[in-house]
Amino acid sequence: MTLKRILTDPKSVLVAVAGGFLIGLFAKPVGAALFPIGSLYIAFLSMCLLPILITAIVIGIAGLLRDDNTRPLFKPMAGLYVVGLVLPCVVGIATALALAPGTGLGPEAEQSIGALIIESPAAERADGGIFGFLGQIIPTNPFEALSGNQVMSIVFLSVCLGLALGLIEGDTAGPALGFFKAIYDAFMQLFRWAILLLAPGLLLFISGLVAQIDAEVLLALTKFVVAFYVGGVILMVAYLVLFWLAVRGPVVATLSKLSNANVLAFMTNNPIVALPATLDTLEKDYGVDRRVPDLVIPFGIFANQHGAVFLLSFLTVFLAQIYVIDLGFQDFVIISIGSIIAGATAVGGGAVLIPTVAPILGAVGIPISLALVVLATTDNIIGPVRTVLTLQANITLTAMTARPGHEMPEEPALEAASGSSEAA
């Protein structure tokens, strides 16, 4: 086995995470010394993710609109896309409220987490309410939004730009899309190089992070993880039911064909690894026109991340329970809107999600320090759930948009039109 395969093997990553925990727990000075190096690695990953996010959204939306095969499906798909994102948000909030993982942690856990809260007390809520929060999303200065890493504003700008480039007639948008594609490919290459060091990078980062917190805090997060899995299972069942309603057939036999792609995504914690199996399954086992999932699924992996929406909504309510913050109707609306906009296009996981979730937390008066601890220490446990939820959500969206026998004509629209004119 080559060094590259060893470093990128999921088992190596798991060993690195376990090693980071052990160093942080039993050799705190060593962990503290390693933390700055690990932070540099996380910073490099973050540098790559924002350009990937922008270019993936622009290319994906413009590509769907400019392709003759998928343009007729854009409106129904966009409607299902927007409505569908409400589901993981509702399940995330409802699960956190019903199971209350941030309450009843026990005296030792509450004492440990209380120390963190004293270091980073709850902040004042952002002014302006719902409309003030929405006003922050629309960037009055796009360059300021980019330089300030304002993720939700950047997402809004990218969606608008993708729509505009997709609706421009003629070939004038071609050079711009070519530029975005080149930037996307370049940063994806940087990201692939960085992923080669994922195992050692996580070992360094987690060892330093764990060295800063008590073992009781980690134990307290088990309730968070268990509740997250419960909500994830509920959400997964909902996606499978919707998928079955779209394709029909015997329930067990129909749904079992999805197991290969979903298990692959879960075990590797990477939806891209499961992409070829997903596309083949939709085409061969469910009769979906290959042209549709070829465009929808890759775009959805970056810009329709139901797993991240579920995580951000669940995490925010969990942290509000930890800080004993009473959330009102307006707060839940802000959490919902923020989780949908930021989560749907989130790139990466763990500590990398902090810039994404920060505006939501700030709107309800929650500091990001404890969120950093929660995300960094639990990501390798909850990450596979987040990944498989995103993959299955996009599989379901594809099936509902392009039902077998109805999804596409046998010939692209332009070819069919030219053929008719020649016959005339």
XYZ file of C-alpha atoms in Angstrom:
424
model
C 0.000 0.000 0.000
C 1.391 3.402 -0.995
C 1.928 6.242 1.468
C -0.853 8.232 -0.245
C -3.383 5.447 0.280
C -2.294 4.988 3.885
C -2.692 8.692 4.677
C -6.116 8.971 3.022
C -7.478 5.670 4.340
C -10.481 6.297 6.688
C -8.867 3.984 9.251
C -5.781 6.192 9.308
C -7.935 9.250 9.932
C -9.741 7.409 12.741
C -6.430 6.398 14.313
C -5.192 9.997 14.031
C -8.314 11.329 15.744
C -7.984 8.742 18.530
C -4.305 9.620 18.866
C -5.150 13.312 19.103
C -7.635 12.604 21.886
C -5.101 10.515 23.818
C -2.347 13.141 23.491
C -4.720 15.912 24.505
C -6.022 13.982 27.519
C -2.803 12.468 28.874
C -0.053 14.741 27.516
C -1.577 18.199 27.655
C 1.718 20.129 27.290
C 2.518 18.180 24.123
C -0.979 18.815 22.760
C -0.701 22.520 23.514
C 2.627 22.659 21.672
C 1.173 20.869 18.629
C -1.966 23.001 18.422
C -0.446 25.982 16.516
C 0.776 23.627 13.769
C -2.636 21.971 13.527
C -4.288 25.391 13.375
C -2.137 26.267 10.355
C -3.412 23.149 8.609
C -7.044 24.037 9.345
C -6.384 27.575 8.081
C -5.039 26.212 4.792
C -8.134 24.044 4.370
C -10.338 27.072 5.036
C -8.417 29.044 2.406
C -9.360 26.454 -0.222
C -13.003 25.993 0.737
C -14.415 29.476 0.123
C -13.282 29.690 -3.554
C -14.611 26.150 -4.082
C -17.951 27.198 -2.586
C -18.321 30.289 -4.785
C -17.297 28.658 -8.050
C -19.305 25.454 -7.438
C -22.513 27.444 -6.920
C -21.960 29.709 -9.924
C -20.984 26.866 -12.262
C -23.737 24.572 -10.996
C -26.648 27.011 -11.344
C -25.429 28.468 -14.649
C -24.778 24.967 -15.997
C -28.277 23.779 -15.146
C -29.830 26.814 -16.841
C -27.638 26.760 -19.959
C -27.928 23.031 -20.610
C -30.841 22.230 -22.944
C -31.390 18.914 -21.187
C -31.832 20.265 -17.683
C -33.301 23.733 -18.306
C -36.926 22.432 -18.442
C -36.381 20.780 -15.067
C -34.902 23.836 -13.373
C -38.154 25.370 -12.120
C -39.626 22.228 -10.523
C -36.223 21.273 -9.175
C -35.668 24.745 -7.699
C -39.070 24.556 -5.996
C -38.315 21.155 -4.505
C -34.836 22.382 -3.550
C -36.150 25.321 -1.523
C -39.026 23.423 0.093
C -36.820 20.411 0.761
C -34.305 22.423 2.775
C -37.017 23.188 5.323
C -37.236 19.501 6.299
C -33.729 19.039 7.810
C -34.026 22.389 9.560
C -37.346 21.442 11.186
C -36.077 17.988 12.170
C -32.875 19.497 13.612
C -34.737 22.015 15.773
C -37.445 19.525 16.788
C -34.904 16.854 17.758
C -32.916 19.280 19.896
C -36.089 20.526 21.597
C -37.527 17.053 22.165
C -34.356 15.321 23.411
C -32.812 18.429 25.041
C -29.185 17.239 24.802
C -27.947 20.500 26.316
C -29.797 19.984 29.630
C -29.418 17.543 32.509
C -25.741 16.866 31.833
C -24.817 15.951 35.393
C -22.896 17.992 37.980
C -19.362 17.219 36.733
C -20.187 17.918 33.097
C -22.062 21.086 34.004
C -19.088 22.241 36.074
C -16.670 21.657 33.195
C -18.874 23.296 30.588
C -19.619 26.059 33.059
C -15.920 26.912 33.098
C -16.005 27.354 29.341
C -19.108 29.519 29.610
C -17.410 31.744 32.196
C -14.489 32.206 29.788
C -16.888 33.014 26.926
C -20.186 34.308 28.337
C -23.280 34.795 26.230
C -23.159 37.935 24.130
C -25.779 40.523 23.282
C -28.125 39.471 20.533
C -27.751 41.203 17.193
C -30.102 44.134 16.686
C -32.803 44.311 14.038
C -34.591 40.997 14.525
C -35.505 38.943 11.474
C -35.284 41.779 8.950
C -32.004 42.959 10.400
C -30.648 39.435 10.023
C -31.888 39.253 6.411
C -30.393 42.671 5.728
C -26.973 41.333 6.725
C -27.262 38.593 4.115
C -27.525 40.970 1.140
C -24.015 42.384 0.589
C -24.056 46.102 -0.085
C -20.368 45.767 -0.938
C -19.535 42.370 -2.494
C -15.796 42.891 -2.052
C -16.236 43.641 1.643
C -18.279 40.460 2.004
C -15.499 38.471 0.342
C -12.706 40.029 2.373
C -14.708 39.708 5.599
C -15.526 36.015 5.028
C -19.267 36.746 5.327
C -20.378 33.293 4.236
C -24.127 33.860 3.896
C -23.618 37.073 1.935
C -21.151 35.281 -0.321
C -23.659 32.480 -0.919
C -26.368 35.016 -1.820
C -23.998 36.779 -4.219
C -22.911 33.487 -5.815
C -26.509 32.344 -6.385
C -27.419 35.676 -8.015
C -24.324 35.538 -10.223
C -25.040 31.947 -11.239
C -28.624 32.813 -12.180
C -27.500 35.840 -14.198
C -24.809 33.930 -16.110
C -27.197 31.069 -16.745
C -29.853 33.342 -18.262
C -27.534 35.379 -20.510
C -28.297 34.495 -24.109
C -25.541 33.706 -26.554
C -21.945 32.810 -25.834
C -20.907 35.924 -23.914
C -21.119 34.078 -20.573
C -18.786 31.326 -21.800
C -15.466 33.020 -20.925
C -16.711 33.939 -17.440
C -17.853 30.377 -16.752
C -14.538 29.107 -18.103
C -12.761 31.380 -15.621
C -14.871 30.112 -12.714
C -14.261 26.509 -13.815
C -10.494 27.107 -13.880
C -10.562 28.634 -10.375
C -12.684 25.726 -9.144
C -10.291 23.140 -10.590
C -7.255 24.942 -9.158
C -8.574 25.140 -5.611
C -9.915 21.601 -5.783
C -6.372 20.515 -6.614
C -5.040 22.432 -3.611
C -7.757 20.827 -1.487
C -6.769 17.338 -2.711
C -3.163 18.034 -1.772
C -4.253 19.245 1.666
C -6.431 16.173 2.224
C -3.320 14.010 1.873
C -2.264 15.426 5.238
C -5.701 15.116 6.824
C -4.689 12.400 9.305
C -1.591 14.151 10.730
C -3.291 17.540 10.510
C -6.251 16.343 12.578
C -3.934 14.643 15.077
C -2.099 17.932 15.673
C -5.251 20.054 15.810
C -7.380 17.756 17.973
C -4.560 17.036 20.421
C -4.215 20.755 21.090
C -7.967 21.313 21.218
C -8.580 18.448 23.645
C -5.671 19.640 25.795
C -7.640 22.823 26.436
C -10.795 21.087 27.696
C -11.644 18.614 30.429
C -12.547 14.971 29.919
C -15.931 15.694 31.489
C -16.744 18.051 28.624
C -16.051 15.307 26.109
C -18.241 12.940 28.100
C -21.001 15.550 28.176
C -20.957 15.669 24.385
C -22.024 12.016 24.176
C -25.584 13.182 24.744
C -25.181 15.587 21.832
C -23.905 12.780 19.584
C -26.666 10.322 20.550
C -29.406 12.904 19.973
C -27.839 13.858 16.639
C -27.914 10.224 15.502
C -31.556 9.857 16.551
C -32.537 12.910 14.526
C -30.391 11.722 11.617
C -32.189 8.383 11.501
C -35.588 10.121 11.516
C -34.498 12.399 8.680
C -33.052 9.492 6.687
C -36.328 7.569 6.963
C -38.195 10.633 5.669
C -35.903 10.858 2.625
C -36.303 7.161 1.871
C -40.100 7.412 2.076
C -40.116 10.383 -0.310
C -37.774 8.536 -2.652
C -40.023 5.475 -2.637
C -43.069 7.631 -3.396
C -41.227 8.970 -6.445
C -40.099 5.633 -7.886
C -42.625 3.152 -6.352
C -42.149 -0.602 -6.322
C -41.737 -3.144 -3.491
C -40.446 -1.203 -0.510
C -37.555 -3.412 0.616
C -36.369 -4.377 -2.864
C -36.620 -0.788 -4.094
C -34.793 0.877 -1.225
C -32.137 -1.816 -0.770
C -30.577 -0.834 -4.094
C -29.469 2.437 -2.500
C -27.480 0.692 0.208
C -24.215 0.469 -1.734
C -23.922 4.214 -2.368
C -25.106 5.207 1.113
C -22.856 2.754 2.944
C -19.908 3.930 0.865
C -20.638 7.577 1.737
C -21.070 6.742 5.421
C -17.920 4.653 5.760
C -15.673 7.126 3.934
C -17.416 10.283 5.205
C -17.073 11.573 1.649
C -20.027 11.891 -0.775
C -17.673 12.355 -3.745
C -16.308 8.836 -3.231
C -19.864 7.488 -3.521
C -20.667 9.605 -6.594
C -19.962 6.992 -9.337
C -22.000 4.323 -7.534
C -24.838 6.804 -7.011
C -25.022 7.819 -10.666
C -24.894 4.202 -11.869
C -27.609 3.151 -9.414
C -30.012 5.913 -10.454
C -29.543 5.074 -14.126
C -29.453 1.265 -14.061
C -31.694 0.390 -11.126
C -34.243 3.208 -11.242
C -34.273 4.177 -14.925
C -33.458 7.853 -14.376
C -32.054 9.607 -17.429
C -28.295 9.821 -16.765
C -28.109 13.421 -18.022
C -30.095 14.617 -15.012
C -28.127 13.117 -12.087
C -24.864 13.876 -13.889
C -25.588 17.571 -13.321
C -27.846 17.547 -10.246
C -25.950 15.235 -7.882
C -22.454 16.830 -8.122
C -23.973 20.302 -7.736
C -26.112 19.147 -4.826
C -23.150 17.710 -2.944
C -21.789 21.271 -2.690
C -24.964 23.368 -2.704
C -27.772 21.212 -1.278
C -26.270 19.889 1.929
C -29.199 18.768 4.039
C -26.834 17.151 6.515
C -25.169 20.484 7.260
C -28.543 22.271 7.555
C -29.623 19.631 10.069
C -26.359 20.011 11.999
C -26.404 23.829 12.187
C -30.026 24.030 13.351
C -29.506 21.213 15.886
C -26.198 22.682 17.122
C -27.611 26.188 17.635
C -30.512 24.972 19.776
C -28.132 22.684 21.711
C -25.800 25.589 22.509
C -28.751 27.772 23.501
C -29.701 25.062 26.010
C -26.126 24.980 27.340
C -26.160 28.773 27.836
C -29.751 28.649 29.188
C -30.955 31.088 26.515
C -34.717 31.165 26.028
C -35.443 31.082 22.313
C -38.579 32.787 21.066
C -40.427 32.501 17.774
C -38.267 35.160 16.151
C -35.113 33.317 17.237
C -36.321 30.073 15.677
C -37.091 31.897 12.420
C -33.564 33.359 12.386
C -32.041 29.944 13.165
C -34.097 28.387 10.364
C -33.216 30.974 7.724
C -29.564 31.052 8.725
C -29.215 27.262 8.841
C -30.839 26.854 5.429
C -28.762 29.533 3.696
C -25.444 28.763 5.378
C -25.854 25.016 5.801
C -27.009 24.260 2.258
C -23.727 25.513 0.854
C -21.377 24.701 3.722
C -18.008 23.329 2.666
C -16.097 21.003 4.950
C -16.867 19.946 8.487
C -15.712 20.285 12.062
C -13.864 23.479 12.946
C -14.040 24.622 9.311
C -17.790 25.234 9.807
C -17.197 27.996 12.365
C -17.348 30.905 9.851
C -20.574 29.373 8.537
C -22.355 29.040 11.874
C -20.950 32.222 13.492
C -23.592 34.647 12.090
C -26.420 32.391 13.316
C -24.936 32.092 16.790
C -24.284 35.819 16.974
C -27.889 36.588 16.052
C -29.143 34.768 19.159
C -26.291 35.795 21.483
C -24.178 32.610 21.555
C -20.338 32.881 21.402
C -18.485 30.626 19.003
C -15.889 29.210 21.423
C -18.015 26.314 22.686
C -19.274 25.676 19.142
C -15.650 25.223 18.087
C -15.143 22.627 20.820
C -18.320 20.741 19.909
C -17.689 20.682 16.167
C -14.010 19.819 16.345
C -14.382 17.017 18.886
C -17.495 15.349 17.454
C -17.082 15.780 13.699
C -15.475 12.402 13.064
C -18.397 10.754 14.849
C -21.298 12.738 13.421
C -19.651 13.536 10.063
C -20.701 10.242 8.391
C -24.344 10.936 9.298
C -24.110 14.446 7.871
C -22.572 13.057 4.676
C -25.077 10.292 4.035
C -28.021 12.627 4.728
C -26.726 15.045 2.096
C -26.230 12.269 -0.458
C -29.647 10.698 0.098
C -31.368 14.105 0.012
C -29.903 14.757 -3.434
C -30.795 11.258 -4.625
C -34.367 11.901 -3.505
C -34.443 15.330 -5.171
C -33.222 13.798 -8.428
C -35.839 11.047 -8.348
C -38.653 13.475 -7.556
C -37.547 15.852 -10.326
C -36.846 13.254 -13.005
C -39.227 10.362 -12.531
C -38.605 7.384 -14.819
C -40.465 7.785 -18.077
C -41.125 11.480 -17.474
C -37.755 12.976 -16.753
C -36.464 13.845 -20.223
C -37.281 13.449 -23.897
C -35.230 10.876 -25.775
C -33.445 13.688 -27.610
C -32.216 17.051 -26.341
C -34.609 19.878 -27.023
C -32.453 21.676 -29.625
C -31.789 18.502 -31.621
C -35.445 17.633 -31.668
C -36.366 21.125 -32.804
C -33.791 21.139 -35.616
C -34.959 17.723 -36.744
C -38.554 18.960 -36.978
C -37.555 22.004 -39.016
C -35.556 19.857 -41.455
C -38.516 17.522 -41.912
C -40.739 20.510 -42.654
